[in-house]
CSV table of C-alpha atoms and ligand atoms in Angstrom, one decimal:
chain,number,residue,atom,x,y,z
G,135,UNK,CA,-51.2,17.5,20.7
G,136,UNK,CA,-49.3,20.3,22.4
G,137,UNK,CA,-46.5,21.9,20.5
G,138,UNK,CA,-42.9,21.7,21.7
G,139,UNK,CA,-43.0,25.1,23.4
G,140,UNK,CA,-45.3,23.7,26.1
G,141,UNK,CA,-42.7,21.1,27.0
G,142,UNK,CA,-39.9,23.6,26.9
G,143,UNK,CA,-41.9,25.8,29.3
G,144,UNK,CA,-42.5,22.8,31.6
G,145,UNK,CA,-38.8,22.0,31.6
G,146,UNK,CA,-38.0,25.6,32.5
G,147,UNK,CA,-40.5,25.4,35.5
G,148,UNK,CA,-39.2,22.0,36.6
G,149,UNK,CA,-35.6,23.3,36.5
G,150,UNK,CA,-36.7,26.3,38.7
G,151,UNK,CA,-38.3,24.1,41.4
G,152,UNK,CA,-36.1,21.1,41.1
G,153,UNK,CA,-36.9,17.4,40.4
G,154,UNK,CA,-38.2,16.5,43.8
G,155,UNK,CA,-41.6,15.0,44.2
G,156,UNK,CA,-42.6,17.7,46.7
G,157,UNK,CA,-42.3,20.2,43.9
G,158,UNK,CA,-45.3,18.8,42.1
G,159,UNK,CA,-47.9,21.3,43.3
G,160,UNK,CA,-45.8,24.5,42.7
G,161,UNK,CA,-44.8,23.2,39.2
G,162,UNK,CA,-48.3,22.5,38.1
G,163,UNK,CA,-49.5,25.7,39.6
G,164,UNK,CA,-47.0,27.6,37.5
G,165,UNK,CA,-48.0,25.7,34.4
G,166,UNK,CA,-51.6,26.5,35.1
G,167,UNK,CA,-50.8,30.2,35.6
G,168,UNK,CA,-49.0,30.2,32.3
G,169,UNK,CA,-51.7,28.6,30.2
G,170,UNK,CA,-54.8,29.3,32.4
G,171,UNK,CA,-55.3,25.5,32.6
G,172,UNK,CA,-53.3,22.4,33.2
G,173,UNK,CA,-52.9,20.4,30.0
G,174,UNK,CA,-53.2,16.7,31.0
G,175,UNK,CA,-50.2,15.9,28.7
G,176,UNK,CA,-48.0,18.2,30.8
G,177,UNK,CA,-49.2,16.7,34.0
G,178,UNK,CA,-48.0,13.3,32.7
G,179,UNK,CA,-44.8,14.8,31.5
G,180,UNK,CA,-44.1,16.5,34.9
G,181,UNK,CA,-44.9,13.3,36.7
G,182,UNK,CA,-42.3,11.4,34.7
G,183,UNK,CA,-39.7,14.0,35.1
G,184,UNK,CA,-39.9,14.2,38.9
G,185,UNK,CA,-40.4,10.5,39.2
G,186,UNK,CA,-43.9,10.5,40.7
G,187,UNK,CA,-46.5,7.9,39.7
G,188,UNK,CA,-48.8,9.3,37.1
G,189,UNK,CA,-51.9,8.2,38.8
G,190,UNK,CA,-50.8,9.8,42.0
G,191,UNK,CA,-50.1,13.1,40.2
G,192,UNK,CA,-53.6,13.0,38.7
G,193,UNK,CA,-55.2,12.4,42.1
G,194,UNK,CA,-53.3,15.3,43.6
G,195,UNK,CA,-54.3,17.6,40.7
G,196,UNK,CA,-58.0,16.6,40.9
G,197,UNK,CA,-58.0,16.9,44.7
G,198,UNK,CA,-57.4,20.6,44.4
G,199,UNK,CA,-60.4,22.3,42.7
G,200,UNK,CA,-58.2,25.1,41.4
G,201,UNK,CA,-56.7,22.9,38.7
G,202,UNK,CA,-58.5,22.7,35.5
G,203,UNK,CA,-57.8,20.2,32.7
G,204,UNK,CA,-59.7,22.2,30.2
G,205,UNK,CA,-58.5,25.2,28.3
G,206,UNK,CA,-60.1,28.5,29.4
G,207,UNK,CA,-60.6,31.8,27.8
G,208,UNK,CA,-58.5,34.9,28.2
G,209,UNK,CA,-61.1,36.4,30.5
G,210,UNK,CA,-62.5,34.2,33.2
G,211,UNK,CA,-65.7,35.6,34.5
G,212,UNK,CA,-67.0,34.2,37.7
G,213,UNK,CA,-70.6,35.2,38.6
G,214,UNK,CA,-71.5,34.8,42.2
G,215,UNK,CA,-74.8,33.0,42.9
G,216,UNK,CA,-74.5,32.9,46.6
G,217,UNK,CA,-77.5,33.9,48.8
G,218,UNK,CA,-76.7,37.6,49.0
G,219,UNK,CA,-76.1,37.9,45.3
G,220,UNK,CA,-79.0,35.7,44.4
G,221,UNK,CA,-81.5,37.8,46.2
G,222,UNK,CA,-80.1,40.8,44.4
G,223,UNK,CA,-80.8,39.2,41.1
G,224,UNK,CA,-77.6,37.6,40.1
G,225,UNK,CA,-79.6,35.3,37.8
G,226,UNK,CA,-80.4,38.2,35.5
G,227,UNK,CA,-76.7,39.1,35.3
G,228,UNK,CA,-75.9,35.5,34.5
G,229,UNK,CA,-78.6,35.2,31.9
G,230,UNK,CA,-77.4,38.4,30.2
G,231,UNK,CA,-73.9,36.9,30.1
G,232,UNK,CA,-75.1,33.7,28.6
G,233,UNK,CA,-76.9,35.7,25.9
G,234,UNK,CA,-74.0,38.1,25.2
G,235,UNK,CA,-71.5,35.4,25.0
G,236,UNK,CA,-73.6,32.6,23.4
G,237,UNK,CA,-72.8,30.3,26.3
G,238,UNK,CA,-74.8,28.0,28.5
G,239,UNK,CA,-74.5,25.7,31.5
G,240,UNK,CA,-73.2,23.1,29.1
G,241,UNK,CA,-70.8,25.4,27.2
G,242,UNK,CA,-68.6,27.6,29.3
G,243,UNK,CA,-66.0,28.9,26.9
G,244,UNK,CA,-66.4,30.9,23.8
G,245,UNK,CA,-65.0,29.4,20.5
G,246,UNK,CA,-62.6,32.4,20.1
G,247,UNK,CA,-61.2,31.5,23.6
G,248,UNK,CA,-61.8,35.0,24.8
G,249,UNK,CA,-64.3,34.2,27.6
G,250,UNK,CA,-65.0,31.5,30.1
G,251,UNK,CA,-68.0,31.8,32.3
G,252,UNK,CA,-68.3,30.1,35.7
G,253,UNK,CA,-70.6,30.4,38.6
G,254,UNK,CA,-69.4,30.4,42.2
G,255,UNK,CA,-71.2,30.2,45.5
G,256,UNK,CA,-69.7,33.2,47.3
G,257,UNK,CA,-66.9,35.6,46.3
G,258,UNK,CA,-66.6,37.0,49.8
G,259,UNK,CA,-67.8,40.4,48.8
G,260,UNK,CA,-71.5,40.0,49.8
G,261,UNK,CA,-71.9,43.7,50.7
G,262,UNK,CA,-71.3,44.5,47.0
G,263,UNK,CA,-73.9,42.1,45.7
G,264,UNK,CA,-74.4,41.1,43.0
G,265,UNK,CA,-70.8,40.6,42.3
G,266,UNK,CA,-68.7,39.1,39.5
G,267,UNK,CA,-65.0,38.9,38.9
G,268,UNK,CA,-63.0,39.1,35.7
G,269,UNK,CA,-59.7,37.4,36.2
G,270,UNK,CA,-60.1,38.0,39.9
G,271,UNK,CA,-60.9,41.7,39.6
G,272,UNK,CA,-64.1,42.4,41.4
G,273,UNK,CA,-67.0,44.2,39.7
G,274,UNK,CA,-69.6,45.2,42.3
G,275,UNK,CA,-73.4,45.9,42.0
G,276,UNK,CA,-73.8,44.4,38.6
G,277,UNK,CA,-76.9,44.7,36.4
G,278,UNK,CA,-77.6,43.2,33.0
G,279,UNK,CA,-76.8,46.5,31.3
G,280,UNK,CA,-73.5,46.9,33.2
G,281,UNK,CA,-72.7,43.4,32.0
G,282,UNK,CA,-73.3,44.3,28.4
G,283,UNK,CA,-71.0,47.3,28.7
G,284,UNK,CA,-68.3,45.3,30.4
G,285,UNK,CA,-68.3,42.7,27.7
G,286,UNK,CA,-68.1,45.4,25.1
G,287,UNK,CA,-65.1,46.9,26.9
G,288,UNK,CA,-63.3,43.6,27.2
G,289,UNK,CA,-63.9,42.8,23.6
G,290,UNK,CA,-62.5,46.2,22.7
G,291,UNK,CA,-59.4,45.7,24.9
G,292,UNK,CA,-58.4,42.5,23.1
G,293,UNK,CA,-58.8,43.8,19.5
K,574,LIG,S1,-73.0,35.8,48.1
K,574,LIG,FE1,-72.1,36.8,46.4
K,574,LIG,S2,-70.3,37.6,47.3
K,574,LIG,FE2,-71.1,36.5,48.9
């Protein structure tokens, strides 16, 4: 169950874009920016408010890969495992992250909601391989030791 503040925020965003059906994507984008995910309850709420069929709203949101229905951590780490990064040992970077964060392929977010770990197929910065991003900030030429330092720094920042 979401608390009332989520619905208030959604109302504010809906007011900003207006109640037209074409506002669906900008509205849910803003909601996702606010919470780092799109709570399914809010998608239904928005659909009702702008008079769009709920199933249609879901199909729009699932069509765009960018929308996530699951809560994510404060820091979203994306490790590139594209060809250029892979040959430069991105796997060792990923393994260190799994170890440091206690995550795995099956569990991508830490229980304290600080980190979410994802893999992507190319971040468009192949010359800097192996690359990862933290909330879209690029970290080039990563090694397992640099990863450990980075995690320590991020943990320090949020204390
Ligand atoms: S393959 Fe990693 S950035 Fe392109």
